[in-house]
Amino acid sequence: MRSVQTLAAVGASLVSMAAGQTSTSCNPTEKTCPSDAGLTASSYTVDFREGASSDWSMTYQNATYDATNGAAFTITASGDAPTMQSDFYVFFGEVTVRMKTSAGTGIVSTAILESDDLDEVDWEFLGGTATNVQTNYFGKGNTTTYDREQDAAIADSQSDFHNYTLIWTEASCTWLVDGVSVRVLNYADALDGQNYPQTPMRVKLGIWAGGDSTEPEGTIEWAGGETDYSQGPFTAYIQSVSIVNYNPAESYTYGDLTGSYESIEINGASNSSASSASSASTTTATTGSAASASKTGAIFVSGTASAAGSSPTGYTGTTGSNSTVTGSTSSSSSTSSIVTAGAASWGPSAVLASGALGALTLVSMLL
Ligand SMILES: *[C@@H]1O[C@H](CO)[C@@H](O)[C@H](O)[C@H]1NC(C)=O
Ligand SMILES: *[C@@H]1O[C@H](CO)[C@@H](O)[C@H](O)[C@H]1NC(C)=O
Ligand SMILES: *[C@@H]1O[C@H](CO)[C@@H](O)[C@H](O)[C@H]1NC(C)=O
Ligand SMILES: *[C@@H]1O[C@H](CO)[C@@H](O)[C@H](O)[C@H]1NC(C)=O
Ligand SMILES: *[C@@H]1O[C@H](CO)[C@@H](O)[C@H](O)[C@H]1NC(C)=O
């Protein structure tokens, strides 16, 4: 445990160093921080098959783009870990990442939400196991226990694109694969809400090698073994990301140091009916301006997602199915049985999930 926590601490400090002047370097539970740029549209889609988007920034290395697969995140050698994040934040809502994950022992494809005070909701795919996804969450960067991760059996994530959706409200967070709920986390179940992710988040997408020989033993083990780069290149593809922001706004401000959703001030709440029908990925040049939005182009899986919430105060999203305890749910396209993670997958994954950016930064620092 100690070494795991040390790794987390190291990761966190490297994040701060690397993040520099960006708002992620400021933890709003510790001091007053700059406001976060909000997604002003209630409904937004970026289609990376059209190329790079000015609404997103690479945080490490580059992605490439093509008209079939969208954004490609490729590892060819030790140290590679291309990663991007949205320039804007979302405050409760629905986020669907249409993704094809990478094969490769030790390779980790990720799609996560993360806030400035290190609330986090994760999808993580290990390249050695195409039919499993790890779901995880963190509240305020709390990594003192490692019981939050759950695995779900899924259809092959490496041979085809699938939709990985989070429906995130102040009451619960639901993970869905192609519209089928694989996990629900209720607010009260996360340490009476204290560990519940509840602050404005940005979307982070990327790939890294947990199996790199420079990683700690526990990390390599968690990642499924040491990565053999001669088997590469290893690529994860993101075709598109579709978002419903339940609280579209120019910006969000932490009103105090609690990290509570009730403390978040929503500034310049915008008018969702002003959303245009454009789904182009390059319609906005500046963070926080009216983002390319497509109400009609949205997204989600019938039956699980409500219409976009337009009221800044009304979180109108539905929360999907609320039964995590059923052994399995299945649909014609995927088998989605819920398997509680075993003891073997405790620490490292939790730490790495929590420190996803930290781990990437660590890699970059070692170069
Ligand atoms: C990313 O790509 C751009 C344009 O292709 C290039 O100018 C830049 O140097 C690349 N950055 C990195 C970190 O590879
Ligand atoms: C962190 O989480 C643990 C386990 O749920 C809990 O016991 C502890 O009180 C939490 N710490 C904080 C500061 O919330
Ligand atoms: C949205 O904006 C339009 C045009 O500016 C305005 O007519 C309408 O009343 C606004 N709706 C809301 C809910 O603010
Ligand atoms: C996945 O998302 C795409 C793009 O939004 C949509 O066209 C498709 O119907 C979705 N598929 C499933 C199975 O939910
Ligand atoms: C979960 O299900 C229980 C029992 O059906 C219900 O009382 C509760 O409101 C649900 N919670 C959410 C967040 O949907």
Coordinates of C-alpha atoms and ligand atoms in Angstrom, one line a residue:
M1 CA 0.0 0.0 0.0
R2 CA 2.7 2.4 0.9
S3 CA 4.5 2.1 -2.3
V4 CA 1.2 2.5 -4.2
Q5 CA 0.4 5.6 -2.3
T6 CA 3.9 6.9 -2.9
L7 CA 3.4 6.4 -6.6
A8 CA 0.1 8.3 -6.4
A9 CA 1.8 11.2 -4.6
V10 CA 4.7 11.2 -7.2
G11 CA 2.2 11.1 -10.0
A12 CA 0.2 14.0 -8.5
S13 CA 3.2 16.2 -8.0
L14 CA 4.4 15.6 -11.5
V15 CA 1.0 16.4 -12.8
S16 CA 1.3 19.7 -11.0
M17 CA 4.7 20.4 -12.4
A18 CA 3.7 19.5 -15.9
A19 CA 0.3 21.3 -15.8
G20 CA 2.1 24.5 -15.0
Q21 CA -0.2 27.4 -15.4
T22 CA -3.3 25.5 -16.4
S23 CA -6.2 25.3 -14.0
T24 CA -5.6 21.7 -13.3
S25 CA -2.6 22.8 -11.2
C26 CA -4.9 24.5 -8.9
N27 CA -6.9 22.4 -6.5
P28 CA -10.1 24.2 -5.6
T29 CA -10.4 22.3 -2.3
E30 CA -7.2 23.9 -1.2
K31 CA -7.4 27.5 -2.5
T32 CA -9.3 29.8 -4.7
C33 CA -8.7 28.8 -8.3
P34 CA -9.5 30.3 -11.7
S35 CA -12.9 29.4 -13.1
D36 CA -13.3 26.6 -15.5
A37 CA -14.4 27.2 -19.1
G38 CA -17.8 25.6 -19.5
L39 CA -19.3 23.9 -22.5
T40 CA -21.8 26.5 -23.5
A41 CA -24.0 24.2 -25.6
S42 CA -26.2 21.8 -23.9
S43 CA -25.5 19.3 -26.7
Y44 CA -22.2 18.9 -28.5
T45 CA -20.6 16.4 -30.8
V46 CA -17.1 16.3 -32.1
D47 CA -16.5 13.9 -35.0
F48 CA -12.8 13.3 -35.3
R49 CA -13.2 11.7 -38.7
E50 CA -13.4 15.3 -39.9
G51 CA -10.0 16.0 -38.3
A52 CA -8.6 17.7 -35.3
S53 CA -10.9 19.9 -33.2
S54 CA -10.1 23.3 -31.8
D55 CA -12.1 22.4 -28.8
W56 CA -9.6 19.8 -27.7
S57 CA -5.9 20.0 -26.9
M58 CA -3.2 17.4 -26.9
T59 CA -1.7 17.1 -23.4
Y60 CA 1.1 14.8 -24.6
Q61 CA 2.4 13.9 -28.1
N62 CA 0.0 13.9 -31.1
A63 CA -2.9 12.1 -32.4
T64 CA -3.4 11.5 -36.1
Y65 CA -6.7 11.6 -37.9
D66 CA -8.4 9.7 -40.7
A67 CA -11.9 9.7 -42.2
T68 CA -12.7 6.2 -41.1
N69 CA -11.4 5.8 -37.6
G70 CA -11.2 9.4 -36.4
A71 CA -8.5 10.2 -33.9
A72 CA -5.7 7.6 -33.6
F73 CA -3.6 7.4 -30.5
T74 CA -0.6 5.3 -31.2
I75 CA 2.2 3.8 -29.2
T76 CA 5.2 2.7 -31.2
A77 CA 7.9 2.8 -28.6
S78 CA 8.6 3.1 -24.9
G79 CA 7.6 6.5 -23.7
D80 CA 4.8 7.0 -26.2
A81 CA 1.5 8.0 -24.6
P82 CA -0.6 10.4 -26.8
T83 CA -3.3 12.0 -24.7
M84 CA -5.9 14.8 -25.3
Q85 CA -8.4 16.6 -23.3
S86 CA -11.4 18.9 -23.9
D87 CA -10.7 22.5 -23.4
F88 CA -14.1 22.9 -21.8
Y89 CA -15.7 21.4 -18.7
V90 CA -19.1 19.8 -18.3
F91 CA -21.1 19.9 -15.1
F92 CA -23.3 16.8 -14.9
G93 CA -24.4 15.3 -18.2
E94 CA -23.9 12.5 -20.6
V95 CA -20.7 11.7 -22.3
T96 CA -20.4 9.1 -25.1
V97 CA -17.1 8.2 -26.4
R98 CA -17.2 6.0 -29.6
M99 CA -14.0 4.1 -29.3
K100 CA -12.0 1.1 -30.6
T101 CA -9.4 0.1 -28.0
S102 CA -5.9 -1.0 -28.6
A103 CA -4.6 -4.5 -28.4
G104 CA -1.2 -5.2 -26.8
T105 CA -0.2 -6.6 -23.5
G106 CA 0.2 -3.9 -21.0
I107 CA -1.4 -1.2 -23.2
V108 CA -4.1 0.8 -21.6
S109 CA -6.7 2.7 -23.6
T110 CA -8.6 5.3 -21.5
A111 CA -11.5 7.6 -21.6
I112 CA -12.0 9.5 -18.4
L113 CA -13.7 12.5 -16.8
E114 CA -11.6 14.5 -14.4
S115 CA -12.2 17.7 -12.4
D116 CA -9.8 20.2 -10.9
D117 CA -10.1 18.7 -7.4
L118 CA -9.5 15.2 -8.8
D119 CA -13.0 13.8 -9.0
E120 CA -12.8 11.2 -11.7
V121 CA -14.9 8.7 -13.6
D122 CA -13.0 6.2 -15.7
W123 CA -13.2 3.7 -18.5
E124 CA -10.0 1.7 -18.8
F125 CA -9.3 -1.0 -21.3
L126 CA -6.3 -3.3 -21.0
G127 CA -4.9 -4.4 -24.3
G128 CA -4.5 -8.0 -23.2
T129 CA -8.2 -8.5 -22.7
A130 CA -10.5 -7.4 -25.4
T131 CA -13.7 -8.4 -23.7
N132 CA -13.3 -6.6 -20.4
V133 CA -13.5 -3.0 -19.3
Q134 CA -12.6 -1.5 -15.9
T135 CA -14.9 1.1 -14.5
N136 CA -13.7 3.2 -11.7
Y137 CA -14.3 6.5 -9.9
F138 CA -12.6 8.8 -7.4
G139 CA -13.8 11.7 -5.2
K140 CA -11.4 14.5 -4.5
G141 CA -8.4 12.4 -5.3
N142 CA -9.1 10.1 -2.4
T143 CA -7.1 6.9 -3.0
T144 CA -7.0 5.6 0.6
T145 CA -8.9 2.5 -0.4
Y146 CA -9.1 0.5 -3.5
D147 CA -12.6 -0.9 -3.6
R148 CA -14.1 1.3 -6.3
E149 CA -13.1 -0.5 -9.4
Q150 CA -15.5 -2.9 -11.1
D151 CA -14.9 -4.9 -14.2
A152 CA -17.5 -5.6 -16.8
A153 CA -17.5 -8.2 -19.5
I154 CA -18.1 -6.6 -22.9
A155 CA -18.2 -7.4 -26.6
D156 CA -14.7 -7.3 -28.2
S157 CA -13.6 -3.7 -27.7
Q158 CA -10.7 -4.0 -30.1
S159 CA -12.2 -5.3 -33.3
D160 CA -15.1 -2.8 -33.4
F161 CA -16.2 0.6 -32.3
H162 CA -18.6 0.7 -29.4
N163 CA -20.3 3.5 -27.5
Y164 CA -19.1 4.0 -24.0
T165 CA -21.4 6.3 -22.2
L166 CA -21.5 7.9 -18.8
I167 CA -24.7 9.4 -17.5
W168 CA -23.6 11.5 -14.6
T169 CA -26.0 13.4 -12.3
E170 CA -25.8 14.7 -8.8
A171 CA -27.7 11.5 -7.8
S172 CA -25.9 8.8 -9.6
C173 CA -23.4 7.8 -12.3
T174 CA -24.2 5.1 -14.8
W175 CA -21.7 3.4 -17.1
L176 CA -23.2 2.1 -20.3
V177 CA -21.8 0.1 -23.2
D178 CA -23.8 0.5 -26.4
G179 CA -26.7 1.6 -24.3
V180 CA -26.6 -1.2 -21.8
S181 CA -25.9 -0.3 -18.2
V182 CA -22.9 -2.1 -16.8
R183 CA -22.7 -0.2 -13.5
V184 CA -24.5 2.4 -11.4
L185 CA -22.9 4.3 -8.7
N186 CA -25.3 6.1 -6.4
Y187 CA -24.2 9.3 -4.6
A188 CA -24.9 7.8 -1.2
D189 CA -22.8 4.7 -1.9
A190 CA -19.7 6.8 -2.4
L191 CA -19.0 7.4 1.3
D192 CA -22.3 9.2 1.7
G193 CA -21.4 11.4 -1.2
Q194 CA -18.1 12.5 0.1
N195 CA -16.3 10.4 -2.5
Y196 CA -18.8 11.0 -5.2
P197 CA -17.6 12.7 -8.4
Q198 CA -19.5 16.0 -8.4
T199 CA -17.5 18.9 -9.8
P200 CA -17.1 20.2 -13.3
M201 CA -15.1 17.7 -15.4
R202 CA -13.3 17.7 -18.6
V203 CA -12.9 14.7 -20.9
K204 CA -9.5 13.1 -21.3
L205 CA -8.7 10.5 -23.9
G206 CA -5.6 8.6 -24.5
I207 CA -3.4 5.5 -24.4
W208 CA -0.3 4.6 -22.4
A209 CA 1.8 1.6 -21.6
G210 CA 1.2 0.3 -18.1
G211 CA 3.4 -2.6 -19.1
D212 CA 6.4 -0.5 -19.9
S213 CA 9.5 -1.9 -18.2
T214 CA 10.1 1.4 -16.4
E215 CA 6.7 1.1 -14.6
P216 CA 6.6 -0.3 -11.1
E217 CA 6.2 -4.0 -10.8
G218 CA 2.6 -3.6 -9.4
T219 CA 1.6 -1.5 -12.4
I220 CA 3.0 -3.9 -14.9
E221 CA 1.2 -6.7 -13.2
W222 CA -2.1 -4.8 -13.2
A223 CA -1.6 -3.9 -16.8
G224 CA -1.4 -7.6 -17.7
G225 CA 2.3 -8.0 -18.2
E226 CA 5.2 -6.3 -19.8
T227 CA 4.6 -4.6 -23.1
D228 CA 6.5 -6.0 -26.1
Y229 CA 6.9 -3.1 -28.5
S230 CA 7.9 -5.4 -31.3
Q231 CA 4.3 -6.4 -31.4
G232 CA 3.2 -2.8 -32.1
P233 CA 2.3 -0.2 -33.1
F234 CA -0.6 -0.1 -30.7
T235 CA -3.4 2.2 -31.5
A236 CA -6.7 3.2 -29.9
Y237 CA -9.2 5.1 -32.1
I238 CA -11.8 7.6 -31.1
Q239 CA -14.3 8.3 -33.8
S240 CA -16.5 10.8 -31.9
V241 CA -17.4 12.2 -28.6
S242 CA -21.0 13.3 -27.9
I243 CA -21.9 15.3 -24.8
V244 CA -25.0 16.6 -23.2
N245 CA -24.1 19.2 -20.6
Y246 CA -26.9 19.5 -18.1
N247 CA -25.6 22.9 -17.0
P248 CA -24.3 24.6 -20.1
A249 CA -22.4 27.8 -19.0
E250 CA -19.6 30.1 -19.9
S251 CA -17.8 29.0 -16.8
Y252 CA -17.9 27.3 -13.5
T253 CA -16.5 28.6 -10.2
Y254 CA -15.9 26.7 -7.0
G255 CA -17.8 28.9 -4.5
D256 CA -15.9 27.4 -1.5
L257 CA -13.4 24.8 -0.6
T258 CA -15.8 21.9 -0.1
G259 CA -15.7 20.4 -3.5
S260 CA -19.5 19.9 -3.2
Y261 CA -21.7 20.2 -6.3
E262 CA -23.8 22.7 -4.3
S263 CA -20.8 25.0 -4.1
I264 CA -20.4 25.2 -7.8
E265 CA -21.4 28.6 -9.3
I266 CA -22.7 28.4 -12.9
N267 CA -21.7 31.6 -14.7
G268 CA -23.3 32.8 -17.9
A269 CA -25.7 30.0 -18.1
S270 CA -26.4 29.7 -21.8
N271 CA -29.4 29.2 -23.8
S272 CA -29.5 25.7 -25.2
S273 CA -32.1 26.5 -27.8
A274 CA -29.4 28.5 -29.5
S275 CA -27.5 25.4 -30.3
S276 CA -26.9 25.2 -34.0
A277 CA -27.2 22.0 -36.0
S278 CA -23.6 22.0 -36.9
S279 CA -21.6 19.0 -35.9
A280 CA -18.4 20.2 -37.4
S281 CA -15.4 19.8 -35.3
T282 CA -13.9 23.1 -36.1
T283 CA -16.6 25.7 -35.6
T284 CA -15.2 27.2 -32.5
A285 CA -11.9 28.8 -32.1
T286 CA -12.1 29.7 -28.4
T287 CA -12.8 27.8 -25.4
G288 CA -16.1 28.6 -23.9
S289 CA -17.7 30.2 -26.9
A290 CA -20.7 28.6 -28.4
A291 CA -19.4 25.2 -29.2
S292 CA -20.4 23.2 -32.2
A293 CA -23.6 21.6 -31.2
S294 CA -25.9 19.2 -32.6
K295 CA -29.1 18.4 -30.8
T296 CA -30.2 16.4 -33.7
G297 CA -26.9 14.6 -34.0
A298 CA -27.0 13.5 -30.4
I299 CA -26.1 10.4 -29.6
F300 CA -27.4 8.2 -27.1
V301 CA -29.0 5.1 -26.9
S302 CA -32.7 5.2 -26.9
G303 CA -34.3 4.5 -23.6
T304 CA -31.4 5.6 -21.4
A305 CA -30.8 9.2 -22.0
S306 CA -33.3 12.0 -21.7
A307 CA -33.4 15.0 -23.9
A308 CA -30.7 17.5 -23.2
G309 CA -31.2 19.4 -20.0
S310 CA -31.4 23.0 -20.7
S311 CA -32.1 24.5 -17.4
P312 CA -29.1 25.5 -15.3
T313 CA -30.8 24.3 -12.2
G314 CA -32.6 21.3 -13.4
Y315 CA -30.6 18.2 -13.9
T316 CA -33.0 16.5 -16.2
G317 CA -31.0 13.4 -17.1
T318 CA -32.2 10.0 -16.3
T319 CA -30.0 7.7 -14.5
G320 CA -30.6 4.6 -16.4
S321 CA -31.0 1.3 -14.7
N322 CA -30.1 1.3 -11.1
S323 CA -29.3 -2.3 -10.4
T324 CA -25.7 -3.1 -10.1
V325 CA -26.3 -6.3 -8.2
T326 CA -28.0 -8.2 -10.9
G327 CA -25.5 -10.8 -12.1
S328 CA -25.8 -9.9 -15.7
T329 CA -27.7 -8.0 -18.2
S330 CA -27.5 -8.9 -21.8
S331 CA -28.5 -7.5 -25.1
S332 CA -28.3 -8.9 -28.5
S333 CA -25.1 -7.1 -29.2
S334 CA -23.2 -7.4 -26.1
T335 CA -23.0 -9.4 -23.0
S336 CA -22.7 -7.2 -20.0
S337 CA -22.3 -9.1 -16.9
I338 CA -20.9 -7.4 -13.9
V339 CA -18.0 -8.9 -12.3
T340 CA -16.8 -7.3 -9.2
A341 CA -13.1 -6.9 -9.4
G342 CA -11.1 -9.4 -7.4
A343 CA -8.6 -8.6 -4.8
A344 CA -5.9 -9.0 -7.4
S345 CA -6.8 -5.8 -9.1
W346 CA -6.8 -3.5 -6.1
G347 CA -4.1 -0.9 -5.8
P348 CA -2.2 -0.2 -9.0
S349 CA -5.2 0.2 -11.2
A350 CA -6.9 2.5 -8.7
V351 CA -3.8 4.6 -8.5
L352 CA -3.2 4.6 -12.2
A353 CA -6.8 5.5 -12.9
S354 CA -6.6 8.3 -10.4
G355 CA -3.3 9.3 -11.7
A356 CA -3.9 8.6 -15.3
L357 CA -2.4 11.9 -16.3
G358 CA 0.2 11.5 -13.6
A359 CA 1.3 8.2 -15.0
L360 CA 1.5 9.7 -18.5
T361 CA 3.5 12.6 -17.1
L362 CA 5.8 10.2 -15.4
V363 CA 6.5 8.5 -18.7
S364 CA 7.3 11.8 -20.3
M365 CA 9.5 12.9 -17.5
L366 CA 11.6 9.7 -17.9
L367 CA 12.3 10.5 -21.6
Ligands
LIG1 C1 2.3 17.5 -33.6 O1 2.0 17.7 -34.9 C2 2.2 19.0 -35.4 C3 1.7 19.2 -36.8 O2 1.7 18.0 -37.4 C4 3.7 19.3 -35.2 O3 4.0 20.6 -35.6 C5 4.2 19.1 -33.8 O4 5.5 19.2 -33.7 C6 3.7 17.8 -33.3 N1 4.0 17.7 -31.8 C7 4.5 16.7 -31.2 C8 4.7 16.8 -29.8 O5 4.9 15.7 -31.8
LIG2 C1 -11.3 8.6 1.8 O1 -12.0 7.4 1.5 C2 -12.0 6.6 2.7 C3 -12.6 5.3 2.2 O2 -13.9 5.5 1.7 C4 -12.6 7.2 3.8 O3 -12.5 6.3 5.0 C5 -11.9 8.5 4.1 O4 -12.7 9.2 5.2 C6 -11.9 9.4 2.9 N1 -11.1 10.6 3.2 C7 -11.6 11.8 3.0 C8 -10.7 12.9 3.3 O5 -12.7 12.0 2.5
LIG3 C1 -33.0 31.8 -25.8 O1 -32.6 32.8 -26.7 C2 -33.6 33.2 -27.6 C3 -32.9 34.1 -28.6 O2 -32.0 35.0 -28.0 C4 -34.7 33.9 -26.8 O3 -35.7 34.4 -27.6 C5 -35.2 32.9 -25.8 O4 -36.2 33.5 -25.0 C6 -34.1 32.3 -24.9 N1 -34.7 31.2 -24.1 C7 -34.3 31.0 -22.9 C8 -34.9 29.9 -22.2 O5 -33.6 31.8 -22.3
LIG4 C1 -23.3 4.7 -31.1 O1 -23.2 6.1 -31.3 C2 -23.3 6.4 -32.7 C3 -22.8 7.8 -32.9 O2 -23.5 8.7 -32.0 C4 -24.7 6.2 -33.1 O3 -24.9 6.5 -34.4 C5 -25.1 4.7 -32.8 O4 -26.4 4.5 -33.1 C6 -24.7 4.3 -31.4 N1 -24.8 2.9 -31.3 C7 -25.3 2.2 -30.3 C8 -25.4 0.7 -30.3 O5 -25.7 2.8 -29.3
LIG5 C1 -32.5 3.2 -7.2 O1 -33.5 2.3 -7.0 C2 -34.2 2.4 -5.8 C3 -35.2 1.3 -5.7 O2 -35.9 1.1 -6.9 C4 -34.9 3.8 -5.8 O3 -35.6 4.0 -4.6 C5 -33.9 4.9 -5.9 O4 -34.5 6.1 -6.0 C6 -33.0 4.6 -7.2 N1 -32.0 5.6 -7.2 C7 -31.6 6.2 -8.3 C8 -30.5 7.2 -8.1 O5 -32.2 6.1 -9.3

